[in-house]
Coordinates of C-alpha atoms in Angstrom, one line a residue:
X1 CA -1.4 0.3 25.2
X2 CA 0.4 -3.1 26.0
X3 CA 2.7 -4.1 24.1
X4 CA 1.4 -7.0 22.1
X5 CA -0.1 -8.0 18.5
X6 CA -3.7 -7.7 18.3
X7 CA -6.3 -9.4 15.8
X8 CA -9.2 -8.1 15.4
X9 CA -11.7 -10.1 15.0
X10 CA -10.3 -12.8 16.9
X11 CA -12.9 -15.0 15.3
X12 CA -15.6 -15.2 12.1
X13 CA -19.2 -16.2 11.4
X14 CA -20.7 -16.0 8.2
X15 CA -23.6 -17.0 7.4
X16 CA -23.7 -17.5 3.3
X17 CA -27.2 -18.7 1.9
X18 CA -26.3 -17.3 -1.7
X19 CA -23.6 -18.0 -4.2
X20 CA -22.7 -14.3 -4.0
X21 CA -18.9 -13.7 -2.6
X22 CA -18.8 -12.3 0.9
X23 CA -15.7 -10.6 2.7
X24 CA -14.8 -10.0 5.4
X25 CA -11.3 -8.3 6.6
X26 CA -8.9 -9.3 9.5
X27 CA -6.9 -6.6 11.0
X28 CA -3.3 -7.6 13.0
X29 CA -1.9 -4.7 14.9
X30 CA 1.2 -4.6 16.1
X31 CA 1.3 -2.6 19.4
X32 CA 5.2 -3.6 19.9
X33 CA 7.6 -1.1 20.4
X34 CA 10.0 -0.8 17.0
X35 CA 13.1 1.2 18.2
X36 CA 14.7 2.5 14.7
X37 CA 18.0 0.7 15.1
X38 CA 16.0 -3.1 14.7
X39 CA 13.8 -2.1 12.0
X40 CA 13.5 -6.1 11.5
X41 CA 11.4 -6.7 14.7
X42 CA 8.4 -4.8 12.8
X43 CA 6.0 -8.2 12.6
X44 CA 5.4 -8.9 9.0
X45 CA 3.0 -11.1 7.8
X46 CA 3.9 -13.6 5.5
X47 CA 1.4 -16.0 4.4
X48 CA -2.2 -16.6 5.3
X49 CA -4.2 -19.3 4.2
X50 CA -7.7 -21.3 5.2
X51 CA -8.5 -24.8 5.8
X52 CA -11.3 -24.6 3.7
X53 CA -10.3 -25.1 0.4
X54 CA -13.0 -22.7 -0.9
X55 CA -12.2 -19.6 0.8
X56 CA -10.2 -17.1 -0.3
X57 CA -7.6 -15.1 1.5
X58 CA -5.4 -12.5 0.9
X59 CA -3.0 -10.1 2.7
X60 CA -3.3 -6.1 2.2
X61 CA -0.3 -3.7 2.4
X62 CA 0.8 -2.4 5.7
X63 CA -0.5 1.0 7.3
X64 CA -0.1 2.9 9.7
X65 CA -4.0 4.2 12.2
X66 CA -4.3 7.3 13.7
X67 CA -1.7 6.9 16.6
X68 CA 1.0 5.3 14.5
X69 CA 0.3 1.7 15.2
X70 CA 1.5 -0.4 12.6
X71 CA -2.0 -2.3 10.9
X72 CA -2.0 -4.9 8.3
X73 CA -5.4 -6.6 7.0
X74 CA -5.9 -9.8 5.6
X75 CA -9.1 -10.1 3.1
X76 CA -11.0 -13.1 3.5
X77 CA -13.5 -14.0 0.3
X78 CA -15.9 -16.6 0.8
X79 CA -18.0 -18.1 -2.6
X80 CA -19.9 -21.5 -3.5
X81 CA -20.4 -23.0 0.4
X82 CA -21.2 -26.3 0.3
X83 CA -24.2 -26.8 2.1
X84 CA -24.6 -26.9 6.1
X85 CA -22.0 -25.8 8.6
X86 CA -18.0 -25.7 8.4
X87 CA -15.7 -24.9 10.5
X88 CA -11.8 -23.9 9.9
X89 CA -9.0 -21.5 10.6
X90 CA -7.5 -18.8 9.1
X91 CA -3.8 -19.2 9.4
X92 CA -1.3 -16.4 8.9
X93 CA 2.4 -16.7 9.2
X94 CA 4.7 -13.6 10.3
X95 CA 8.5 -13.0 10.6
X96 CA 8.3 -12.9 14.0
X97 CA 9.1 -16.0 16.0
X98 CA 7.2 -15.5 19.3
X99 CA 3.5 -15.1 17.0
X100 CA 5.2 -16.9 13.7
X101 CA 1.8 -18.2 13.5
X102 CA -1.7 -16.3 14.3
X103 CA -4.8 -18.8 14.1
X104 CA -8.7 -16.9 13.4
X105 CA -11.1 -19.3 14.3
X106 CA -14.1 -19.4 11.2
X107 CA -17.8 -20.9 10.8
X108 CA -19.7 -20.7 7.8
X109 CA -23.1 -21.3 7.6
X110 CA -24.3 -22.2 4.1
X111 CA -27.6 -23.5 3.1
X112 CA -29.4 -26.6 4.9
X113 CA -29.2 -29.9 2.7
X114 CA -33.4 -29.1 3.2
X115 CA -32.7 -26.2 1.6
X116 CA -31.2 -27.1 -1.5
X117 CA -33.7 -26.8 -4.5
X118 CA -31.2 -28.1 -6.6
X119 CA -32.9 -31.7 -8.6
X120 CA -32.3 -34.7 -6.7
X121 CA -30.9 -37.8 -8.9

């Protein structure tokens, strides 16, 4: 493959009309070449956050897939949308200066405002 770091899915779309949590997982692959003598060119990820303050994220440990690829995930959690739709970005910082920061476009779809059976004051 070319060399290059590859997210999959480059983008999100949930739709979310309960209050149950739903995740979804981002995986980064790094299809770089590592030669052993600059073992500090493997891309690490750092930090990933959201700009919606009510999503969740967190970043799993790093693996290896079945043709030695290093693979790191990042778990996104998504609970209590406010009603209609949002949009944000999934930010995740790596050690790496040429992709020090990878951007995930993300929509959520909660309920309609029509939707909500909630009492009206």
């Amino acid at each position: 493959p070319e060399e290059r770091v590859e997210i999959r899915p480059r983008s999100l779309l949930v739709y979310q009309f309960n209050n149950q949590p739903t995740s979804r997982e981002i995986t980064i692959t790094d299809f770089r070449a590592a030669p052993e003598d600059r073992p500090l060119a493997r891309l690490e990820l750092l930090e990933a956050t959201c700009t919606l303050d009510w999503v969740e994220v967190a970043i799993g440990e790093a693996q290896f897939d079945e043709i030695g690829q290093r693979q790191q995930k990042v778990l996104v959690t998504i609970t209590d949308v406010p009603p209609g739709a949002h949009d944000g970005s999934i930010i995740i910082r790596t050690n790496i200066t040429e992709y020090s920061e990878l951007r995930v476009p993300l929509r959520v779809d909660g309920l309609s405002p029509s939707d909500d059976h909630a009492p009206r004051k």
